[in-house]
Amino acid sequence: MADKVAFLATMPPADTPRISTMLGHALVVLSMGFEVLIFWTLDGAHVVRKSVFEKFDEDIKQKFLKCIEMGCKMWLCSSAATTFGIKEEELIEGVEIRGIASFYEYASEAKVTLSW
């Protein structure tokens, strides 16, 4: 079983430098053989909405899609989804809605947990 890395992503869609950097970090640890989760919550919840995602530059889109292709888990916080009225059909393919307890369970087994 691979070691795990958990990212807690809270940055808003306008913070493209941090989104791009975090996705770059995720790609590095994925290439090192780690299992990776990015948990989108608070303002970060908007990043995984198709209508928002489509407005990002190609660099961010490609990094995000490459993360998914390499097996990165992408979870949207269920509380954030409810707060912002985000429905499952509005999400980028590959993103799942999960509760905060799921993140804590994953993070408790992670070798590294990072907050963005």
PDB file of C-alpha atoms in Angstrom:
ATOM      1  CA  MET A   1       0.000   0.000   0.000  1.00  0.00           C
ATOM      2  CA  ALA A   2       1.369   3.400  -1.013  1.00  0.00           C
ATOM      3  CA  ASP A   3       1.999   6.178   1.489  1.00  0.00           C
ATOM      4  CA  LYS A   4      -0.677   8.866   1.446  1.00  0.00           C
ATOM      5  CA  VAL A   5      -0.587  12.644   1.074  1.00  0.00           C
ATOM      6  CA  ALA A   6      -3.649  14.780   1.845  1.00  0.00           C
ATOM      7  CA  PHE A   7      -4.225  18.319   0.604  1.00  0.00           C
ATOM      8  CA  LEU A   8      -6.899  20.530   2.218  1.00  0.00           C
ATOM      9  CA  ALA A   9      -7.722  23.058  -0.508  1.00  0.00           C
ATOM     10  CA  THR A  10      -9.527  26.226   0.615  1.00  0.00           C
ATOM     11  CA  MET A  11      -8.331  28.846  -1.864  1.00  0.00           C
ATOM     12  CA  PRO A  12     -10.898  30.678  -4.009  1.00  0.00           C
ATOM     13  CA  PRO A  13     -10.913  30.349  -7.808  1.00  0.00           C
ATOM     14  CA  ALA A  14      -9.323  33.799  -8.168  1.00  0.00           C
ATOM     15  CA  ASP A  15      -6.162  32.571  -6.403  1.00  0.00           C
ATOM     16  CA  THR A  16      -4.818  30.874  -9.517  1.00  0.00           C
ATOM     17  CA  PRO A  17      -1.129  30.987  -8.469  1.00  0.00           C
ATOM     18  CA  ARG A  18      -1.868  28.896  -5.350  1.00  0.00           C
ATOM     19  CA  ILE A  19      -4.205  26.528  -7.227  1.00  0.00           C
ATOM     20  CA  SER A  20      -1.566  25.949  -9.902  1.00  0.00           C
ATOM     21  CA  THR A  21       1.209  25.471  -7.338  1.00  0.00           C
ATOM     22  CA  MET A  22      -0.812  23.020  -5.253  1.00  0.00           C
ATOM     23  CA  LEU A  23      -1.702  20.965  -8.319  1.00  0.00           C
ATOM     24  CA  GLY A  24       1.981  20.968  -9.281  1.00  0.00           C
ATOM     25  CA  HIS A  25       2.899  19.651  -5.826  1.00  0.00           C
ATOM     26  CA  ALA A  26       0.214  16.964  -6.146  1.00  0.00           C
ATOM     27  CA  LEU A  27       1.644  15.888  -9.503  1.00  0.00           C
ATOM     28  CA  VAL A  28       5.121  15.559  -7.989  1.00  0.00           C
ATOM     29  CA  VAL A  29       3.973  13.322  -5.129  1.00  0.00           C
ATOM     30  CA  LEU A  30       1.806  11.282  -7.506  1.00  0.00           C
ATOM     31  CA  SER A  31       4.864  10.717  -9.707  1.00  0.00           C
ATOM     32  CA  MET A  32       6.754   9.575  -6.583  1.00  0.00           C
ATOM     33  CA  GLY A  33       4.179   6.827  -6.080  1.00  0.00           C
ATOM     34  CA  PHE A  34       2.160   8.380  -3.252  1.00  0.00           C
ATOM     35  CA  GLU A  35      -1.610   8.049  -3.034  1.00  0.00           C
ATOM     36  CA  VAL A  36      -3.014  11.600  -3.095  1.00  0.00           C
ATOM     37  CA  LEU A  37      -6.270  13.233  -2.016  1.00  0.00           C
ATOM     38  CA  ILE A  38      -7.269  16.846  -2.620  1.00  0.00           C
ATOM     39  CA  PHE A  39     -10.214  17.819  -0.410  1.00  0.00           C
ATOM     40  CA  TRP A  40     -11.896  20.970  -1.739  1.00  0.00           C
ATOM     41  CA  THR A  41     -13.686  22.973   0.945  1.00  0.00           C
ATOM     42  CA  LEU A  42     -14.678  26.529   1.896  1.00  0.00           C
ATOM     43  CA  ASP A  43     -14.022  28.830  -1.108  1.00  0.00           C
ATOM     44  CA  GLY A  44     -12.082  25.999  -2.763  1.00  0.00           C
ATOM     45  CA  ALA A  45     -15.411  24.272  -3.388  1.00  0.00           C
ATOM     46  CA  HIS A  46     -16.040  26.579  -6.342  1.00  0.00           C
ATOM     47  CA  VAL A  47     -12.876  25.391  -8.126  1.00  0.00           C
ATOM     48  CA  VAL A  48     -14.447  22.004  -8.946  1.00  0.00           C
ATOM     49  CA  ARG A  49     -17.605  23.470 -10.479  1.00  0.00           C
ATOM     50  CA  LYS A  50     -17.581  22.891 -14.246  1.00  0.00           C
ATOM     51  CA  SER A  51     -18.739  26.461 -14.935  1.00  0.00           C
ATOM     52  CA  VAL A  52     -15.808  27.865 -12.926  1.00  0.00           C
ATOM     53  CA  PHE A  53     -13.241  25.293 -14.054  1.00  0.00           C
ATOM     54  CA  GLU A  54     -13.892  26.116 -17.720  1.00  0.00           C
ATOM     55  CA  LYS A  55     -12.673  29.695 -17.103  1.00  0.00           C
ATOM     56  CA  PHE A  56      -9.218  28.649 -15.835  1.00  0.00           C
ATOM     57  CA  ASP A  57      -6.187  28.890 -18.096  1.00  0.00           C
ATOM     58  CA  GLU A  58      -4.991  25.746 -19.849  1.00  0.00           C
ATOM     59  CA  ASP A  59      -2.109  25.208 -17.401  1.00  0.00           C
ATOM     60  CA  ILE A  60      -4.450  24.771 -14.443  1.00  0.00           C
ATOM     61  CA  LYS A  61      -6.937  22.669 -16.403  1.00  0.00           C
ATOM     62  CA  GLN A  62      -4.187  20.358 -17.634  1.00  0.00           C
ATOM     63  CA  LYS A  63      -2.624  19.961 -14.177  1.00  0.00           C
ATOM     64  CA  PHE A  64      -6.020  19.199 -12.650  1.00  0.00           C
ATOM     65  CA  LEU A  65      -6.923  16.643 -15.318  1.00  0.00           C
ATOM     66  CA  LYS A  66      -3.455  15.057 -15.146  1.00  0.00           C
ATOM     67  CA  CYS A  67      -3.882  14.659 -11.371  1.00  0.00           C
ATOM     68  CA  ILE A  68      -7.130  12.766 -11.931  1.00  0.00           C
ATOM     69  CA  GLU A  69      -5.559  10.712 -14.718  1.00  0.00           C
ATOM     70  CA  MET A  70      -2.721   9.726 -12.351  1.00  0.00           C
ATOM     71  CA  GLY A  71      -5.210   8.540  -9.730  1.00  0.00           C
ATOM     72  CA  CYS A  72      -5.538  11.555  -7.448  1.00  0.00           C
ATOM     73  CA  LYS A  73      -8.721  11.471  -5.419  1.00  0.00           C
ATOM     74  CA  MET A  74     -10.682  14.717  -5.690  1.00  0.00           C
ATOM     75  CA  TRP A  75     -13.336  15.165  -3.027  1.00  0.00           C
ATOM     76  CA  LEU A  76     -15.660  18.110  -2.507  1.00  0.00           C
ATOM     77  CA  CYS A  77     -16.697  18.755   1.093  1.00  0.00           C
ATOM     78  CA  SER A  78     -20.399  17.918   1.446  1.00  0.00           C
ATOM     79  CA  SER A  79     -20.961  20.862   3.804  1.00  0.00           C
ATOM     80  CA  ALA A  80     -19.391  23.276   1.316  1.00  0.00           C
ATOM     81  CA  ALA A  81     -21.483  21.777  -1.486  1.00  0.00           C
ATOM     82  CA  THR A  82     -24.620  22.351   0.577  1.00  0.00           C
ATOM     83  CA  THR A  83     -23.589  25.872   1.637  1.00  0.00           C
ATOM     84  CA  PHE A  84     -22.880  26.955  -1.936  1.00  0.00           C
ATOM     85  CA  GLY A  85     -25.685  24.951  -3.563  1.00  0.00           C
ATOM     86  CA  ILE A  86     -23.307  22.840  -5.647  1.00  0.00           C
ATOM     87  CA  LYS A  87     -24.977  19.776  -7.132  1.00  0.00           C
ATOM     88  CA  GLU A  88     -23.178  16.589  -8.172  1.00  0.00           C
ATOM     89  CA  GLU A  89     -24.018  17.154 -11.846  1.00  0.00           C
ATOM     90  CA  GLU A  90     -22.190  20.522 -11.707  1.00  0.00           C
ATOM     91  CA  LEU A  91     -18.871  18.894 -10.783  1.00  0.00           C
ATOM     92  CA  ILE A  92     -15.898  18.138 -12.959  1.00  0.00           C
ATOM     93  CA  GLU A  93     -15.823  14.452 -13.867  1.00  0.00           C
ATOM     94  CA  GLY A  94     -13.869  12.515 -11.256  1.00  0.00           C
ATOM     95  CA  VAL A  95     -14.832  14.704  -8.279  1.00  0.00           C
ATOM     96  CA  GLU A  96     -16.859  13.061  -5.500  1.00  0.00           C
ATOM     97  CA  ILE A  97     -18.843  14.696  -2.716  1.00  0.00           C
ATOM     98  CA  ARG A  98     -17.684  13.430   0.691  1.00  0.00           C
ATOM     99  CA  GLY A  99     -18.137  14.491   4.298  1.00  0.00           C
ATOM    100  CA  ILE A 100     -15.415  16.026   6.436  1.00  0.00           C
ATOM    101  CA  ALA A 101     -15.150  12.803   8.445  1.00  0.00           C
ATOM    102  CA  SER A 102     -13.951  11.078   5.257  1.00  0.00           C
ATOM    103  CA  PHE A 103     -11.166  13.631   4.942  1.00  0.00           C
ATOM    104  CA  TYR A 104     -10.138  13.203   8.587  1.00  0.00           C
ATOM    105  CA  GLU A 105     -10.071   9.442   8.204  1.00  0.00           C
ATOM    106  CA  TYR A 106      -7.851   9.712   5.112  1.00  0.00           C
ATOM    107  CA  ALA A 107      -5.625  12.382   6.685  1.00  0.00           C
ATOM    108  CA  SER A 108      -5.176  10.326   9.850  1.00  0.00           C
ATOM    109  CA  GLU A 109      -3.466   7.687   7.714  1.00  0.00           C
ATOM    110  CA  ALA A 110      -1.489  10.173   5.597  1.00  0.00           C
ATOM    111  CA  LYS A 111       2.250  10.571   5.840  1.00  0.00           C
ATOM    112  CA  VAL A 112       1.862  14.268   4.996  1.00  0.00           C
ATOM    113  CA  THR A 113      -1.134  16.623   5.234  1.00  0.00           C
ATOM    114  CA  LEU A 114      -0.936  20.080   3.682  1.00  0.00           C
ATOM    115  CA  SER A 115      -3.376  22.959   3.884  1.00  0.00           C
ATOM    116  CA  TRP A 116      -3.699  25.362   0.989  1.00  0.00           C
TER     117      TRP A 116
END
